[in-house]
Amino acid sequence: MTVVPAKAAPLLIVDDLAVRFPVPRAGGWLAQRQGEVRAVDGVSFSVAKGETLGLVGESGCGKSTTGRAVLQLLRPAAGKVIFDGEPIHEYWRRQGGRWVWESRLRDLRKRLQMIFQDPFASLNPRMTVEAILAEPLRNFGIAAGSQRRERIQQLLQTVGMDPRAIRRYPHEFSGGQRQRIGIARALALGPDLIVADEPISALDVSIQAQIINLLADLRERLGLTLIFIAHDLAAVRHISDRIAVMYLGRIVEMAPAQTIIDQPRHPYTQALISAVPLPDPARERSRQRTILTGELPSPVSPPSGCPFHTRCPLREERCRHDVPVLQQITPGHQVACHLVE
Amino acid sequence: MATTTDTVLEVCDLRTHFHTDDGLVKAVDGVSFSVRRGETLGLVGESGSGKSVACLSALRLVPTPPAAHPSGVIRFAGKDLLTLPERDLERLRGNRLAMIFQDPLTALNPYLSVGRQLTEVLEVHEGATPAAARRAAIEMLTRVGIPAAGQRIDQYPHQFSGGMRQRVMIAMALLCGPEVLFADEPTTALDVTIQAQILDLIGELQASLGTAVVLVTHDLGVVAGTADRVAVMYAGRIVEEGTTAEVFANPLHPYTQGLLASMPRIDTPSRQRLAAIPGLPPDLGQLPSGCPFHPRCQQAGDRCRQAYPEVVIASPTHRAACWETEAVS
Amino acid sequence: MNASQPEPAAPMRSSPDGLVAGSSLWQDAWRRLRKNKMAVASGVVIAVLGLACLLGPTLLAVAGGYDPDAQDLAYGPQPPSWQHPFGTDFYGRDLLVRVLAGGQVSLAVGILAALIAALIGTIYGAVSSYAGGLVDSLLMRVVDILYALPYMFLVIILVTILGQSLVLLFVALGAVGWLLTARVVRGQVMSLKEQDFVLAARSLGTSGRDIVFRHLIPNTLGPVIVTFTLTVPSMILQEAFLSFLGLGVQPPHPSLGSLINDGANQMLVFWWTLVFPGGVMAVLLFALNFLGDGVRDALDPRMRT
């Protein structure tokens, strides 16, 4: 596998990204929209061309929302998303009270793609495999007739599927095969950046490795830049060059993949790593565990100060009041914690 | 496996078949295992391997139809659970035999307060008075780590978070001090940090109550940390069985070997290529001939295509069903 | 890649061009429907009744000179005989041909009114949920208000205001029958909008119009068809009720409702004037309802993984 040169120009720069969702309060028939969830708050990172960034965290930490906001499938409430030098977060306009894409943002779909978590929900059950894979090509008028079919069959071969299967429907395939179709669809327009949102968590154990290997192969072969989102730290570490750990909408630690595992500095990262079960009875039973107490706070009313202080075994008084900022402690290793100097 | 006096539950040659539109599906096909007092048996397999159906069948909770009545023998407390009259079985379920499920939200009644559901168990099975039952319920909720149990007991399931609901389920399951607890993917729906809490909790309670646990899971990591013995299931049968140390150190069956090799782990060198098991789990409606794993097995020979393998015994506690593995052991 | 050619989950059937034939959810539903004996039997009954109603009156007129409206007061009401298998009514008209002609009207009213209801309901429901927000709230409150009003009362007002004609009857019934379809479609689109395949389509650059027509509407058709098949019998019943009140199809033209009304007045004396129209009506409604249930089960199998 290639090691990404540290000085490669970033393909994607995310700066102080925030996404907020309105929370409708129960009420009359014209429910007033009050309150909001800060699903993502002050997230910054960059991804170099050909690099894979892993985003890990538990449910509700904002990792999927971050992925969608990067692709502009959600409009960020604040912050910048610069893709290949273009400030794509600005490529929106208001139309009839709603925010819609400008045409140049629609054109960027060719370069920005997504792989979804649930291979059952992400494929239209009424469409054949051919119609599913033809959709992106049709949208941009790429290839037609027999050429289009050839292209579709090539795509299927690329993801390790039988190209004769184009007349079949999603429900005729297993989860792993559907995920391959989803990957083929994301590849159809020849993208540069793919956000893979929990692409393996709905799959069987023996199939997960197949899909991870496929993504790794495609990345090498097609020179893709990947943002790999998952809750499974072991899988993320396996495919990523760098890992960002998220908690309650913020990045709490970011470092090269091996550094995160070997030298986690944030107490949450440490707890997360110690909670990953090892398939090795002797080591699993002998290792020192940090078991967190308590539950994930609701993102509707996040705690003051450090978002992790309610569960942190090392919390101090200042953690309740001051929000720690993400600071570089060694080159390439950033942590947001008051206790790490 | 020799039946010792400690054995609390013994399942022999359990078969559960479903009649579906696509023909006969043998979800569980000749499964045998036993658990001893205070022991944890990990029942490992992928979706469709029959691990959950095996558990549900042991408690006769599989709806018939579509399933045919399970065949085989399930010995518990000197009785065969499969032939026991339904009324006698009801007296055992939730009392001496308990079960917790993957999704606590669907397993709890949304219209009854948590307290009602807990005290009902005690009142029905142990004839406790309402006041005594309530005291016991609050005590159990406290024990499973629910803060302010005295107040939360009157809340409804949706007012609890996922991890807390699973704790409520565990409290309910353990309320009558069951001899056997079936835990069907109890932590799959939970985040890893919560999973660690719940697994610890089950272990603690098991140690103090002496409950035997049948832990159904797809996660070999969970098994490694909690189970004393492991049974690996594939296509409705147990393909390998042994103590946890034996199975992880010296997996006999190519499927077990494949599962272990294909798992991404945090304690091995990074960015190695994963050794994926090729192919797909079989369709239970049309199983391949011979060993059901042979189409995905790199060691498969002619015998594997023709007949189901005989059992290879590696130690008194460790065995596997494979034609090709005898050379290895 | 050691897993480059995974086996298919289901057996592959090859079609002549070397591609593997798929089976769509529609084809699957059709297969399930054909396995449902009650539904198939009901379908046959409906087809036979429908054909008889459609062709019967014409054939009988050509072959035997039977005219559903020709009165022969001197002949009067006669019990069933070989010449008049259903007997004749008070005016000496052959009851078989009148029942068939009445069935024609009832089926036409039922199907057309249900079609109008499905069309209005689908568009209304889809627009409401796709627009969302305030528009959705307002449109659905209109539905709620209409639901709350006495349904038959509305139809009666409409028929009284608009006058009594067959076309207006369709419209009046259809115009109040769409409420259920609108709610069903709205609910369906609401949940579909949140599905990942709609987000996937957006991320592929699919336009809003294509999302509605290629993704949302094809996925609402199942429930719409189910609602439609169950609306037809209810529309037939409504028409019968209106005719029973004298607000439906006007004499001398028969409909099943008006025939039953006539028969009910004379049932103690001339039993056949109630038994035959009533029997045909009952068989038709049973068959339509069983078919509707069968279609629902075929389109919405809970077992689907």
GROMACS .gro file of N, CA and C in nm, chain A residues 29-30 68 72-74 92 98 101 106 109 112-114 116-118 120-127 132 135-136 138-140 149 153 157 159-169 171-174 177-178 180 185-186 189 210 213-214 217, chain C residues 1-15 17-28 130-131 133-134 137-138 141 195-207 210-211 214-216 218-219 222-223 299 304-305:
model
  354
   29TRP      N    1  -5.127   2.242   1.557
   29TRP     CA    2  -5.117   2.183   1.424
   29TRP      C    3  -5.019   2.260   1.336
   30LEU      N    4  -4.980   2.376   1.376
   30LEU     CA    5  -4.872   2.444   1.304
   30LEU      C    6  -4.754   2.447   1.400
   68ARG      N    7  -2.229   1.363   0.543
   68ARG     CA    8  -2.331   1.417   0.453
   68ARG      C    9  -2.311   1.565   0.428
   72GLN      N   10  -2.236   1.794   0.089
   72GLN     CA   11  -2.341   1.892   0.068
   72GLN      C   12  -2.478   1.826   0.048
   73LEU      N   13  -2.494   1.707   0.103
   73LEU     CA   14  -2.627   1.647   0.102
   73LEU      C   15  -2.710   1.710   0.214
   74LEU      N   16  -2.639   1.776   0.304
   74LEU     CA   17  -2.701   1.860   0.407
   74LEU      C   18  -2.632   1.995   0.395
   92TRP      N   19  -2.487   2.709  -0.293
   92TRP     CA   20  -2.629   2.689  -0.266
   92TRP      C   21  -2.703   2.818  -0.299
   98ARG      N   22  -3.661   2.740   0.017
   98ARG     CA   23  -3.574   2.626   0.048
   98ARG      C   24  -3.436   2.646  -0.014
  101TRP      N   25  -2.928   2.326  -0.453
  101TRP     CA   26  -2.794   2.331  -0.511
  101TRP      C   27  -2.790   2.424  -0.631
  106ARG      N   28  -2.438   2.053  -0.846
  106ARG     CA   29  -2.491   1.930  -0.904
  106ARG      C   30  -2.385   1.865  -0.993
  109ARG      N   31  -2.136   1.631  -0.839
  109ARG     CA   32  -2.175   1.494  -0.803
  109ARG      C   33  -2.087   1.393  -0.875
  112LEU      N   34  -1.795   1.372  -0.627
  112LEU     CA   35  -1.821   1.348  -0.485
  112LEU      C   36  -1.929   1.241  -0.472
  113GLN      N   37  -1.896   1.129  -0.415
  113GLN     CA   38  -1.997   1.024  -0.407
  113GLN      C   39  -2.006   0.963  -0.267
  114MET      N   40  -2.106   0.879  -0.251
  114MET     CA   41  -2.133   0.825  -0.118
  114MET      C   42  -2.170   0.677  -0.127
  116PHE      N   43  -2.363   0.389   0.114
  116PHE     CA   44  -2.455   0.395   0.228
  116PHE      C   45  -2.442   0.274   0.319
  117GLN      N   46  -2.493   0.292   0.442
  117GLN     CA   47  -2.484   0.185   0.541
  117GLN      C   48  -2.574   0.067   0.508
  118ASP      N   49  -2.700   0.096   0.482
  118ASP     CA   50  -2.799  -0.011   0.474
  118ASP      C   51  -2.820  -0.051   0.330
  120PHE      N   52  -3.010  -0.248   0.211
  120PHE     CA   53  -3.148  -0.280   0.180
  120PHE      C   54  -3.226  -0.153   0.152
  121ALA      N   55  -3.200  -0.048   0.227
  121ALA     CA   56  -3.276   0.075   0.211
  121ALA      C   57  -3.218   0.166   0.103
  122SER      N   58  -3.092   0.144   0.064
  122SER     CA   59  -3.031   0.241  -0.025
  122SER      C   60  -3.046   0.206  -0.173
  123LEU      N   61  -3.111   0.093  -0.202
  123LEU     CA   62  -3.139   0.059  -0.342
  123LEU      C   63  -3.290   0.057  -0.361
  124ASN      N   64  -3.338   0.126  -0.465
  124ASN     CA   65  -3.481   0.130  -0.493
  124ASN      C   66  -3.531  -0.010  -0.528
  125PRO      N   67  -3.624  -0.066  -0.446
  125PRO     CA   68  -3.665  -0.205  -0.469
  125PRO      C   69  -3.738  -0.227  -0.601
  126ARG      N   70  -3.787  -0.121  -0.663
  126ARG     CA   71  -3.863  -0.137  -0.788
  126ARG      C   72  -3.774  -0.126  -0.912
  127MET      N   73  -3.645  -0.105  -0.894
  127MET     CA   74  -3.557  -0.087  -1.009
  127MET      C   75  -3.468  -0.209  -1.028
  132ILE      N   76  -3.065   0.096  -1.177
  132ILE     CA   77  -2.997   0.160  -1.065
  132ILE      C   78  -2.863   0.218  -1.109
  135GLU      N   79  -2.888   0.520  -1.367
  135GLU     CA   80  -2.936   0.650  -1.321
  135GLU      C   81  -2.828   0.760  -1.320
  136PRO      N   82  -2.714   0.736  -1.256
  136PRO     CA   83  -2.612   0.842  -1.259
  136PRO      C   84  -2.565   0.874  -1.401
  138ARG      N   85  -2.736   0.847  -1.680
  138ARG     CA   86  -2.843   0.920  -1.747
  138ARG      C   87  -2.847   1.065  -1.699
  139ASN      N   88  -2.830   1.083  -1.567
  139ASN     CA   89  -2.836   1.218  -1.512
  139ASN      C   90  -2.736   1.312  -1.579
  140PHE      N   91  -2.622   1.256  -1.618
  140PHE     CA   92  -2.519   1.342  -1.677
  140PHE      C   93  -2.496   1.311  -1.824
  149ARG      N   94  -2.498   0.007  -2.149
  149ARG     CA   95  -2.507  -0.126  -2.090
  149ARG      C   96  -2.367  -0.184  -2.068
  153GLN      N   97  -2.207  -0.310  -1.719
  153GLN     CA   98  -2.153  -0.444  -1.695
  153GLN      C   99  -2.008  -0.437  -1.648
  157GLN      N  100  -1.844  -0.582  -1.295
  157GLN     CA  101  -1.723  -0.662  -1.286
  157GLN      C  102  -1.622  -0.600  -1.191
  159VAL      N  103  -1.674  -0.447  -0.924
  159VAL     CA  104  -1.704  -0.475  -0.783
  159VAL      C  105  -1.720  -0.625  -0.758
  160GLY      N  106  -1.679  -0.709  -0.855
  160GLY     CA  107  -1.681  -0.853  -0.832
  160GLY      C  108  -1.818  -0.916  -0.844
  161MET      N  109  -1.903  -0.861  -0.932
  161MET     CA  110  -2.036  -0.921  -0.951
  161MET      C  111  -2.047  -0.977  -1.093
  162ASP      N  112  -2.139  -1.072  -1.108
  162ASP     CA  113  -2.164  -1.129  -1.239
  162ASP      C  114  -2.232  -1.025  -1.329
  163PRO      N  115  -2.169  -0.986  -1.441
  163PRO     CA  116  -2.228  -0.880  -1.524
  163PRO      C  117  -2.357  -0.923  -1.593
  164ARG      N  118  -2.390  -1.051  -1.587
  164ARG     CA  119  -2.517  -1.093  -1.648
  164ARG      C  120  -2.636  -1.061  -1.559
  165ALA      N  121  -2.608  -1.010  -1.439
  165ALA     CA  122  -2.716  -0.993  -1.342
  165ALA      C  123  -2.794  -0.863  -1.358
  166ILE      N  124  -2.774  -0.790  -1.468
  166ILE     CA  125  -2.833  -0.655  -1.476
  166ILE      C  126  -2.984  -0.651  -1.478
  167ARG      N  127  -3.050  -0.762  -1.512
  167ARG     CA  128  -3.197  -0.759  -1.515
  167ARG      C  129  -3.257  -0.794  -1.379
  168ARG      N  130  -3.173  -0.821  -1.282
  168ARG     CA  131  -3.227  -0.866  -1.154
  168ARG      C  132  -3.257  -0.748  -1.063
  169TYR      N  133  -3.332  -0.777  -0.959
  169TYR     CA  134  -3.377  -0.672  -0.867
  169TYR      C  135  -3.303  -0.686  -0.733
  171HIS      N  136  -3.380  -0.719  -0.427
  171HIS     CA  137  -3.421  -0.818  -0.327
  171HIS      C  138  -3.375  -0.958  -0.363
  172GLU      N  139  -3.322  -0.976  -0.484
  172GLU     CA  140  -3.275  -1.109  -0.522
  172GLU      C  141  -3.129  -1.131  -0.481
  173PHE      N  142  -3.071  -1.031  -0.415
  173PHE     CA  143  -2.930  -1.042  -0.375
  173PHE      C  144  -2.916  -1.043  -0.223
  174SER      N  145  -2.804  -1.096  -0.177
  174SER     CA  146  -2.775  -1.092  -0.033
  174SER      C  147  -2.720  -0.955   0.004
  177GLN      N  148  -2.385  -0.859  -0.156
  177GLN     CA  149  -2.395  -0.830  -0.299
  177GLN      C  150  -2.461  -0.695  -0.323
  178ARG      N  151  -2.562  -0.664  -0.242
  178ARG     CA  152  -2.626  -0.534  -0.257
  178ARG      C  153  -2.528  -0.423  -0.228
  180ARG      N  154  -2.217  -0.434  -0.283
  180ARG     CA  155  -2.133  -0.421  -0.402
  180ARG      C  156  -2.204  -0.338  -0.509
  185ARG      N  157  -2.253   0.177  -0.798
  185ARG     CA  158  -2.327   0.299  -0.829
  185ARG      C  159  -2.245   0.423  -0.792
  186ALA      N  160  -2.176   0.415  -0.677
  186ALA     CA  161  -2.094   0.529  -0.636
  186ALA      C  162  -1.977   0.549  -0.732
  189LEU      N  163  -1.977   0.741  -1.181
  189LEU     CA  164  -1.941   0.870  -1.239
  189LEU      C  165  -1.791   0.898  -1.228
  210GLN      N  166  -1.471  -0.913   0.301
  210GLN     CA  167  -1.476  -0.903   0.155
  210GLN      C  168  -1.493  -0.757   0.111
  213ASN      N  169  -1.182  -0.543   0.183
  213ASN     CA  170  -1.079  -0.570   0.082
  213ASN      C  171  -1.114  -0.505  -0.051
  214LEU      N  172  -1.243  -0.514  -0.088
  214LEU     CA  173  -1.285  -0.454  -0.215
  214LEU      C  174  -1.259  -0.304  -0.215
  217ASP      N  175  -0.892  -0.238  -0.248
  217ASP     CA  176  -0.848  -0.262  -0.386
  217ASP      C  177  -0.886  -0.146  -0.477
  671MET      N  178  -0.832  -1.058  -0.589
  671MET     CA  179  -0.950  -1.064  -0.503
  671MET      C  180  -0.994  -1.209  -0.498
  672ASN      N  181  -0.993  -1.266  -0.383
  672ASN     CA  182  -1.033  -1.406  -0.378
  672ASN      C  183  -1.185  -1.421  -0.375
  673ALA      N  184  -1.256  -1.313  -0.365
  673ALA     CA  185  -1.402  -1.323  -0.360
  673ALA      C  186  -1.463  -1.252  -0.479
  674SER      N  187  -1.394  -1.260  -0.595
  674SER     CA  188  -1.437  -1.177  -0.706
  674SER      C  189  -1.569  -1.223  -0.767
  675GLN      N  190  -1.602  -1.350  -0.755
  675GLN     CA  191  -1.727  -1.397  -0.816
  675GLN      C  192  -1.815  -1.466  -0.714
  676PRO      N  193  -1.880  -1.390  -0.628
  676PRO     CA  194  -1.966  -1.457  -0.531
  676PRO      C  195  -2.084  -1.524  -0.601
  677GLU      N  196  -2.127  -1.634  -0.545
  677GLU     CA  197  -2.242  -1.703  -0.604
  677GLU      C  198  -2.368  -1.619  -0.583
  678PRO      N  199  -2.461  -1.628  -0.675
  678PRO     CA  200  -2.586  -1.555  -0.657
  678PRO      C  201  -2.666  -1.615  -0.542
  679ALA      N  202  -2.749  -1.529  -0.480
  679ALA     CA  203  -2.828  -1.576  -0.366
  679ALA      C  204  -2.937  -1.672  -0.412
  680ALA      N  205  -2.989  -1.651  -0.530
  680ALA     CA  206  -3.097  -1.734  -0.581
  680ALA      C  207  -3.050  -1.799  -0.711
  681PRO      N  208  -3.114  -1.909  -0.749
  681PRO     CA  209  -3.071  -1.972  -0.873
  681PRO      C  210  -3.090  -1.877  -0.991
  682MET      N  211  -2.999  -1.883  -1.086
  682MET     CA  212  -3.006  -1.792  -1.199
  682MET      C  213  -3.084  -1.859  -1.312
  683ARG      N  214  -3.176  -1.783  -1.367
  683ARG     CA  215  -3.244  -1.831  -1.486
  683ARG      C  216  -3.193  -1.749  -1.602
  684SER      N  217  -3.142  -1.814  -1.703
  684SER     CA  218  -3.089  -1.739  -1.815
  684SER      C  219  -3.198  -1.708  -1.916
  685SER      N  220  -3.193  -1.588  -1.971
  685SER     CA  221  -3.286  -1.554  -2.076
  685SER      C  222  -3.210  -1.563  -2.209
  687ASP      N  223  -3.092  -1.372  -2.433
  687ASP     CA  224  -2.979  -1.284  -2.465
  687ASP      C  225  -2.860  -1.306  -2.372
  688GLY      N  226  -2.862  -1.414  -2.295
  688GLY     CA  227  -2.747  -1.445  -2.211
  688GLY      C  228  -2.748  -1.370  -2.079
  689LEU      N  229  -2.848  -1.284  -2.057
  689LEU     CA  230  -2.856  -1.213  -1.931
  689LEU      C  231  -2.937  -1.297  -1.835
  690VAL      N  232  -2.920  -1.267  -1.706
  690VAL     CA  233  -2.995  -1.342  -1.608
  690VAL      C  234  -3.127  -1.270  -1.585
  691ALA      N  235  -3.236  -1.345  -1.600
  691ALA     CA  236  -3.367  -1.284  -1.583
  691ALA      C  237  -3.390  -1.254  -1.437
  692GLY      N  238  -3.439  -1.136  -1.407
  692GLY     CA  239  -3.472  -1.103  -1.269
  692GLY      C  240  -3.620  -1.121  -1.248
  693SER      N  241  -3.661  -1.114  -1.124
  693SER     CA  242  -3.806  -1.115  -1.103
  693SER      C  243  -3.839  -0.996  -1.016
  694SER      N  244  -3.921  -0.906  -1.071
  694SER     CA  245  -3.950  -0.781  -1.002
  694SER      C  246  -4.045  -0.810  -0.887
  695LEU      N  247  -4.062  -0.710  -0.800
  695LEU     CA  248  -4.154  -0.727  -0.689
  695LEU      C  249  -4.295  -0.749  -0.741
  696TRP      N  250  -4.328  -0.689  -0.858
  696TRP     CA  251  -4.461  -0.709  -0.916
  696TRP      C  252  -4.479  -0.855  -0.955
  697GLN      N  253  -4.374  -0.910  -1.019
  697GLN     CA  254  -4.384  -1.050  -1.060
  697GLN      C  255  -4.396  -1.141  -0.939
  698ASP      N  256  -4.319  -1.108  -0.834
  698ASP     CA  257  -4.328  -1.187  -0.712
  698ASP      C  258  -4.468  -1.181  -0.654
  800TYR      N  259  -4.486   1.585  -0.046
  800TYR     CA  260  -4.363   1.631  -0.109
  800TYR      C  261  -4.341   1.779  -0.078
  801ALA      N  262  -4.450   1.858  -0.077
  801ALA     CA  263  -4.436   1.999  -0.044
  801ALA      C  264  -4.395   2.016   0.101
  803GLY      N  265  -4.421   2.088   0.519
  803GLY     CA  266  -4.437   2.213   0.591
  803GLY      C  267  -4.581   2.261   0.601
  804LEU      N  268  -4.600   2.392   0.578
  804LEU     CA  269  -4.729   2.455   0.597
  804LEU      C  270  -4.831   2.402   0.497
  807SER      N  271  -4.956   2.074   0.610
  807SER     CA  272  -5.045   2.088   0.725
  807SER      C  273  -5.184   2.130   0.680
  808LEU      N  274  -5.189   2.233   0.591
  808LEU     CA  275  -5.319   2.284   0.547
  808LEU      C  276  -5.395   2.178   0.468
  811ARG      N  277  -5.530   1.909   0.689
  811ARG     CA  278  -5.642   1.951   0.774
  811ARG      C  279  -5.771   1.950   0.693
  865GLN      N  280  -3.601   0.745   0.307
  865GLN     CA  281  -3.522   0.625   0.273
  865GLN      C  282  -3.390   0.665   0.208
  866ASP      N  283  -3.291   0.579   0.232
  866ASP     CA  284  -3.159   0.609   0.178
  866ASP      C  285  -3.156   0.612   0.026
  867PHE      N  286  -3.244   0.534  -0.040
  867PHE     CA  287  -3.233   0.534  -0.186
  867PHE      C  288  -3.274   0.669  -0.247
  868VAL      N  289  -3.356   0.744  -0.174
  868VAL     CA  290  -3.390   0.878  -0.222
  868VAL      C  291  -3.271   0.972  -0.204
  869LEU      N  292  -3.205   0.960  -0.089
  869LEU     CA  293  -3.083   1.039  -0.066
  869LEU      C  294  -2.976   1.000  -0.168
  870ALA      N  295  -2.967   0.869  -0.196
  870ALA     CA  296  -2.869   0.821  -0.293
  870ALA      C  297  -2.898   0.883  -0.429
  871ALA      N  298  -3.024   0.888  -0.468
  871ALA     CA  299  -3.060   0.947  -0.596
  871ALA      C  300  -3.018   1.093  -0.599
  872ARG      N  301  -3.041   1.163  -0.489
  872ARG     CA  302  -2.999   1.305  -0.483
  872ARG      C  303  -2.849   1.316  -0.499
  873SER      N  304  -2.778   1.227  -0.431
  873SER     CA  305  -2.632   1.237  -0.436
  873SER      C  306  -2.579   1.201  -0.573
  874LEU      N  307  -2.661   1.137  -0.657
  874LEU     CA  308  -2.619   1.105  -0.793
  874LEU      C  309  -2.659   1.215  -0.890
  875GLY      N  310  -2.720   1.323  -0.837
  875GLY     CA  311  -2.757   1.433  -0.923
  875GLY      C  312  -2.893   1.417  -0.990
  876THR      N  313  -2.978   1.328  -0.938
  876THR     CA  314  -3.110   1.310  -0.997
  876THR      C  315  -3.199   1.429  -0.963
  877SER      N  316  -3.276   1.476  -1.063
  877SER     CA  317  -3.359   1.595  -1.043
  877SER      C  318  -3.480   1.560  -0.955
  880ASP      N  319  -3.750   1.365  -1.137
  880ASP     CA  320  -3.718   1.223  -1.155
  880ASP      C  321  -3.731   1.147  -1.023
  881ILE      N  322  -3.697   1.214  -0.913
  881ILE     CA  323  -3.710   1.146  -0.784
  881ILE      C  324  -3.856   1.113  -0.758
  884ARG      N  325  -3.962   0.853  -1.065
  884ARG     CA  326  -3.891   0.726  -1.079
  884ARG      C  327  -3.875   0.654  -0.945
  885HIS      N  328  -3.873   0.729  -0.837
  885HIS     CA  329  -3.846   0.665  -0.708
  885HIS      C  330  -3.968   0.663  -0.617
  886LEU      N  331  -4.032   0.779  -0.601
  886LEU     CA  332  -4.140   0.785  -0.501
  886LEU      C  333  -4.267   0.718  -0.552
  888PRO      N  334  -4.345   0.503  -0.806
  888PRO     CA  335  -4.349   0.357  -0.823
  888PRO      C  336  -4.356   0.281  -0.690
  889ASN      N  337  -4.302   0.338  -0.586
  889ASN     CA  338  -4.305   0.269  -0.457
  889ASN      C  339  -4.434   0.292  -0.380
  892GLY      N  340  -4.809   0.010  -0.487
  892GLY     CA  341  -4.860  -0.108  -0.417
  892GLY      C  342  -4.976  -0.072  -0.325
  893PRO      N  343  -4.954   0.015  -0.226
  893PRO     CA  344  -5.064   0.054  -0.138
  893PRO      C  345  -5.180   0.119  -0.213
  969LEU      N  346  -4.897  -0.809  -0.219
  969LEU     CA  347  -4.808  -0.693  -0.236
  969LEU      C  348  -4.731  -0.662  -0.109
  974ARG      N  349  -4.107  -1.081   0.372
  974ARG     CA  350  -4.001  -1.035   0.284
  974ARG      C  351  -3.882  -0.984   0.363
  975THR      N  352  -3.763  -1.032   0.328
  975THR     CA  353  -3.645  -0.991   0.403
  975THR      C  354  -3.587  -0.864   0.347
   0.00000   0.00000   0.00000
